[in-house]
Tab-separated table of C-alpha atoms and ligand atoms in Angstrom:
chain	number	residue	atom	x	y	z
L	777	MET	CA	-12.506	35.095	17.467
L	778	THR	CA	-10.855	35.743	20.846
L	779	LEU	CA	-7.087	35.542	21.312
L	780	LEU	CA	-7.493	32.276	23.256
L	781	GLN	CA	-9.559	30.752	20.428
L	782	ARG	CA	-6.909	31.845	17.909
L	783	LEU	CA	-4.156	30.214	19.970
L	784	ILE	CA	-6.173	26.997	20.313
L	785	GLU	CA	-6.725	26.964	16.526
L	786	GLN	CA	-2.965	27.385	16.035
L	787	ALA	CA	-2.219	24.507	18.441
L	788	LYS	CA	-4.804	22.359	16.617
L	789	LYS	CA	-3.472	23.142	13.137
L	790	PRO	CA	-0.424	25.456	13.126
L	791	ARG	CA	-0.311	27.900	10.221
L	792	GLY	CA	2.219	30.463	8.978
L	793	PHE	CA	4.608	32.497	11.106
L	794	VAL	CA	2.590	32.320	14.351
L	795	GLY	CA	2.050	28.586	13.872
L	796	SER	CA	5.759	28.048	13.342
L	797	LEU	CA	6.553	30.049	16.487
L	798	MET	CA	4.116	27.903	18.460
L	799	LEU	CA	5.676	24.722	17.059
L	800	ARG	CA	9.091	25.885	18.299
L	801	ILE	CA	7.637	26.569	21.738
L	802	MET	CA	5.943	23.141	21.766
L	803	ASN	CA	9.223	21.448	20.766
L	804	LYS	CA	10.730	22.799	23.989
L	805	ALA	CA	7.660	22.545	26.222
L	806	HIS	CA	6.896	18.909	25.365
L	807	SER	CA	10.441	17.529	25.493
L	808	GLY	CA	9.912	16.265	29.075
L	809	MET	CA	7.141	14.019	27.758
L	810	ASN	CA	9.551	12.572	25.176
L	811	THR	CA	11.942	11.785	28.023
L	812	TRP	CA	9.116	10.136	29.978
L	813	LEU	CA	8.390	7.852	26.999
L	814	ILE	CA	12.074	7.019	26.499
L	815	ARG	CA	12.413	6.064	30.177
L	816	GLN	CA	9.587	3.560	29.717
L	817	GLU	CA	11.810	1.705	27.209
L	818	VAL	CA	9.000	0.835	24.827
L	819	ILE	CA	10.954	1.763	21.701
L	820	ASN	CA	13.470	-0.853	20.567
L	821	ASP	CA	16.352	-0.368	18.187
L	822	GLY	CA	15.202	-1.332	14.679
L	823	ASP	CA	11.555	-0.448	15.281
L	824	ILE	CA	9.506	1.171	12.546
L	825	VAL	CA	7.824	4.020	14.406
L	826	LEU	CA	5.090	6.485	13.477
L	827	ASP	CA	4.541	9.742	15.381
L	828	ILE	CA	1.067	11.147	14.709
L	829	GLY	CA	0.636	14.919	14.944
L	830	CYS	CA	4.403	15.314	14.842
L	831	GLY	CA	4.195	19.126	15.166
L	832	GLY	CA	7.629	20.767	15.141
L	833	GLY	CA	9.406	17.395	14.873
L	834	LYS	CA	11.192	17.248	18.232
L	835	THR	CA	9.655	13.842	19.061
L	836	LEU	CA	10.833	12.478	15.700
L	837	GLN	CA	14.350	13.642	16.600
L	838	SER	CA	14.225	12.009	20.062
L	839	LEU	CA	12.870	8.773	18.603
L	840	SER	CA	15.585	8.746	15.950
L	841	LYS	CA	18.326	9.164	18.579
L	842	ILE	CA	17.215	6.092	20.564
L	843	ASN	CA	16.411	3.988	17.496
L	844	ARG	CA	19.635	4.013	15.511
L	845	SER	CA	18.852	1.327	12.950
L	846	GLY	CA	15.086	1.817	12.636
L	847	LYS	CA	12.924	4.210	10.643
L	848	ILE	CA	10.862	7.048	12.000
L	849	TYR	CA	7.765	8.294	10.203
L	850	GLY	CA	5.837	11.421	11.080
L	851	ILE	CA	2.433	12.576	9.913
L	852	ASP	CA	0.659	15.842	10.590
L	853	PHE	CA	-2.278	17.410	8.786
L	854	SER	CA	-0.693	20.870	9.076
L	855	GLU	CA	1.491	21.919	6.140
L	856	GLN	CA	3.477	24.181	8.475
L	857	ALA	CA	4.126	21.321	10.930
L	858	VAL	CA	5.400	19.115	8.092
L	859	LYS	CA	7.759	21.886	6.906
L	860	ASP	CA	9.053	22.514	10.433
L	861	SER	CA	9.463	18.805	11.234
L	862	ILE	CA	11.520	18.368	8.069
L	863	LYS	CA	13.704	21.337	9.077
L	864	THR	CA	14.203	20.008	12.636
L	865	ASN	CA	15.278	16.624	11.233
L	866	GLU	CA	17.117	17.859	8.128
L	867	MET	CA	19.974	15.322	8.238
L	868	ASP	CA	17.801	12.291	8.992
L	869	VAL	CA	15.280	13.343	6.341
L	870	SER	CA	18.009	13.692	3.723
L	871	ASN	CA	19.412	10.242	4.494
L	872	GLY	CA	15.933	8.682	4.473
L	873	LYS	CA	15.779	7.661	8.118
L	874	VAL	CA	13.002	10.122	8.980
L	875	ILE	CA	10.018	10.450	6.633
L	876	VAL	CA	7.485	13.221	7.200
L	877	THR	CA	4.174	13.367	5.328
L	878	GLN	CA	1.167	15.668	5.406
L	879	ALA	CA	-1.772	13.458	6.370
L	880	SER	CA	-4.622	13.169	8.828
L	881	VAL	CA	-4.830	10.498	11.499
L	882	SER	CA	-8.236	9.630	10.005
L	883	SER	CA	-6.585	8.350	6.827
L	884	ILE	CA	-3.035	7.185	7.501
L	885	PRO	CA	-1.237	6.704	4.155
L	886	TYR	CA	0.418	3.377	5.044
L	887	SER	CA	-0.527	-0.244	4.578
L	888	ASP	CA	-2.000	-2.549	7.236
L	889	LYS	CA	0.380	-3.757	10.000
L	890	PHE	CA	3.225	-1.465	8.900
L	891	PHE	CA	4.433	-0.049	12.235
L	892	ASP	CA	5.966	-1.581	15.376
L	893	LYS	CA	5.183	1.434	17.554
L	894	ILE	CA	2.924	4.442	17.121
L	895	THR	CA	3.115	7.528	19.320
L	896	ALA	CA	0.818	10.539	19.695
L	897	PHE	CA	1.899	13.411	21.927
L	898	GLN	CA	-0.495	16.206	22.862
L	899	THR	CA	-2.706	15.627	19.836
L	900	HIS	CA	-5.472	13.003	20.353
L	901	TYR	CA	-7.770	15.524	22.050
L	902	PHE	CA	-7.925	17.381	18.708
L	903	TRP	CA	-8.759	14.351	16.548
L	904	PRO	CA	-12.083	14.590	14.704
L	905	ASP	CA	-13.518	11.176	15.630
L	906	LEU	CA	-11.437	9.416	18.269
L	907	ALA	CA	-13.149	6.011	17.947
L	908	ASN	CA	-12.601	5.844	14.158
L	909	ASP	CA	-9.146	7.377	14.429
L	910	VAL	CA	-8.005	4.794	17.005
L	911	GLU	CA	-9.319	2.097	14.631
L	912	GLU	CA	-7.222	3.609	11.843
L	913	VAL	CA	-4.144	3.509	14.116
L	914	PHE	CA	-4.947	-0.136	14.952
L	915	ARG	CA	-5.055	-0.962	11.230
L	916	VAL	CA	-1.492	0.224	10.539
L	917	LEU	CA	-0.034	-1.342	13.716
L	918	LYS	CA	1.654	-4.766	13.582
L	919	ASP	CA	0.361	-7.587	15.798
L	920	ASP	CA	1.995	-7.115	19.218
L	921	GLY	CA	2.718	-3.502	18.235
L	922	LYS	CA	2.175	-0.694	20.719
L	923	PHE	CA	0.189	2.524	20.464
L	924	ILE	CA	1.176	5.160	23.016
L	925	ILE	CA	-0.717	8.377	23.691
L	926	ILE	CA	0.849	10.961	26.012
L	927	SER	CA	-1.023	14.085	26.975
L	928	GLU	CA	-1.495	16.655	29.668
L	929	LEU	CA	-4.585	15.831	31.711
L	930	TYR	CA	-5.917	19.354	31.797
L	931	LYS	CA	-5.900	19.513	27.984
L	932	ILE	CA	-7.906	16.260	27.827
L	933	ASN	CA	-10.392	17.755	30.272
L	934	TYR	CA	-10.529	21.064	28.423
L	935	HIS	CA	-10.830	19.836	24.833
L	936	MET	CA	-12.656	16.511	25.014
L	937	LYS	CA	-16.333	15.775	25.509
L	938	ALA	CA	-16.119	11.970	25.363
L	939	TYR	CA	-13.342	9.542	26.379
L	940	LYS	CA	-12.103	11.886	29.112
L	941	THR	CA	-11.973	9.336	31.914
L	942	LYS	CA	-9.563	6.420	32.251
L	943	PRO	CA	-12.316	3.722	32.140
L	944	GLU	CA	-13.810	5.337	28.996
L	945	ILE	CA	-10.524	5.461	27.078
L	946	LYS	CA	-9.590	1.928	28.221
L	947	GLN	CA	-12.971	0.664	27.039
L	948	LEU	CA	-12.488	2.403	23.660
L	949	PHE	CA	-9.054	0.815	23.139
L	950	GLU	CA	-10.422	-2.624	24.110
L	951	SER	CA	-13.450	-2.294	21.830
L	952	VAL	CA	-11.128	-1.523	18.899
L	953	GLY	CA	-9.210	-4.735	19.669
L	954	PHE	CA	-6.185	-3.821	21.803
L	955	GLN	CA	-5.338	-6.848	23.962
L	956	THR	CA	-3.695	-5.039	26.842
L	957	VAL	CA	-4.350	-1.449	27.807
L	958	THR	CA	-2.401	0.306	30.552
L	959	ILE	CA	-2.841	3.832	31.777
L	960	GLN	CA	-0.154	5.560	33.799
L	961	GLU	CA	-0.343	8.946	35.385
L	962	ASN	CA	2.553	11.234	36.201
L	963	THR	CA	0.835	13.026	39.055
L	964	GLN	CA	3.679	15.472	39.599
L	965	LYS	CA	3.483	16.754	36.029
L	966	GLY	CA	-0.208	16.097	35.376
L	967	TRP	CA	0.537	13.851	32.382
L	968	LEU	CA	-1.284	10.737	31.206
L	969	CYS	CA	0.209	7.845	29.219
L	970	ILE	CA	-2.173	5.382	27.567
L	971	THR	CA	-0.568	2.283	26.046
L	972	GLY	CA	-2.419	-0.257	23.939
L	973	VAL	CA	-0.822	-3.523	22.813
L	974	LYS	CA	-2.357	-5.050	19.682
W	2266	LIG	C1	-0.433	20.588	20.322
W	2266	LIG	S1	0.375	20.123	18.835
W	2266	LIG	C2	1.507	18.856	19.431
W	2266	LIG	C3	2.666	18.654	18.499
W	2266	LIG	C4	3.703	17.620	18.929
W	2266	LIG	N1	3.138	16.284	18.964
W	2266	LIG	C5	4.297	17.981	20.256
W	2266	LIG	O1	4.138	17.218	21.229
W	2266	LIG	O2	4.930	19.043	20.355
W	2266	LIG	C6	-0.857	19.141	18.006
W	2266	LIG	C7	-0.431	18.675	16.629
W	2266	LIG	O3	-1.357	17.690	16.173
W	2266	LIG	C8	-1.657	17.963	14.817
W	2266	LIG	N2	-2.998	17.409	14.523
W	2266	LIG	C9	-4.177	17.796	15.063
W	2266	LIG	N3	-5.182	17.097	14.549
W	2266	LIG	C10	-4.647	16.237	13.655
W	2266	LIG	C11	-5.190	15.265	12.775
W	2266	LIG	N4	-6.519	15.053	12.699
W	2266	LIG	N5	-4.352	14.534	12.006
W	2266	LIG	C12	-3.006	14.766	12.046
W	2266	LIG	N6	-2.434	15.711	12.838
W	2266	LIG	C13	-3.243	16.429	13.636
W	2266	LIG	C14	-1.580	19.485	14.701
W	2266	LIG	O4	-1.410	19.925	13.376
W	2266	LIG	C15	-0.414	19.812	15.612
W	2266	LIG	O5	0.808	19.811	14.913
C-alpha cells in the first residue's frame, strides 16, 4: 500500500496513534466548514442534532455551543474517532448533552423521526452505499427536519464514482423523499453544501 493509500484509509476510518493525529488535524482543518454551517442558521436552540462521521468531535463541540438547550449526538464507525470525540467533548459528554456512539451510517442506532437536524462533514464520499445510506438518514429525521452534507468538491470528485454532480445528488435526495433540496457552493473555498428538507 502506498503512503497516499494509507493516509486515505486513515481518513476513511482513523485507527490508533496515526488516526488520532489525523483526527486532530481534521478538527482544525474543517473548522471553517463548521462556521459556514453556523452562518446559515439552520440549527435552532433546542434541536436534537446528529453528526454522522463525527471524527475528532470538533463539529459536535461547535453544534453544542450554538444549541444550548438541545442534545447533540455523534456517530462514527471508527473506534478511535469515538474515543477522540468523547475526549474533545468531555464536559458535555459527562453531563449528558453530547452522546457519542460507534455506529455506521448504514445502520443508525436510533428510532424513526428522532432528529431535527442531521449533519455530515467530509464523510459522505466514503459511505458504502450512498443511496441506501441517505435513506437511512431520512428514516431517523423528523418531518420538516434537515439533512446537511458539507464537503470539499475535490474530495467528492476524487473519491466518488456516482452522485458526483449536483443534478445527480439532487435527484438522489428527491428520490429518497426529500421535499426541498438546495445545493450551495462556496467557490472561494471549493466547498459544497447540500441541504435536504424532509
Ligand atoms: C475525513 S473524516 C471527517 C471527520 C469530521 N466529520 C470532520 O469534518 O473533521 C471522515 C469520518 O467519517 C467516518 N466514516 C466514514 N465512513 C463511515 C461510515 N460508513 N459510517 C460512519 N462513519 C463513517 C470516518 O471514520 C471518519 O471519522
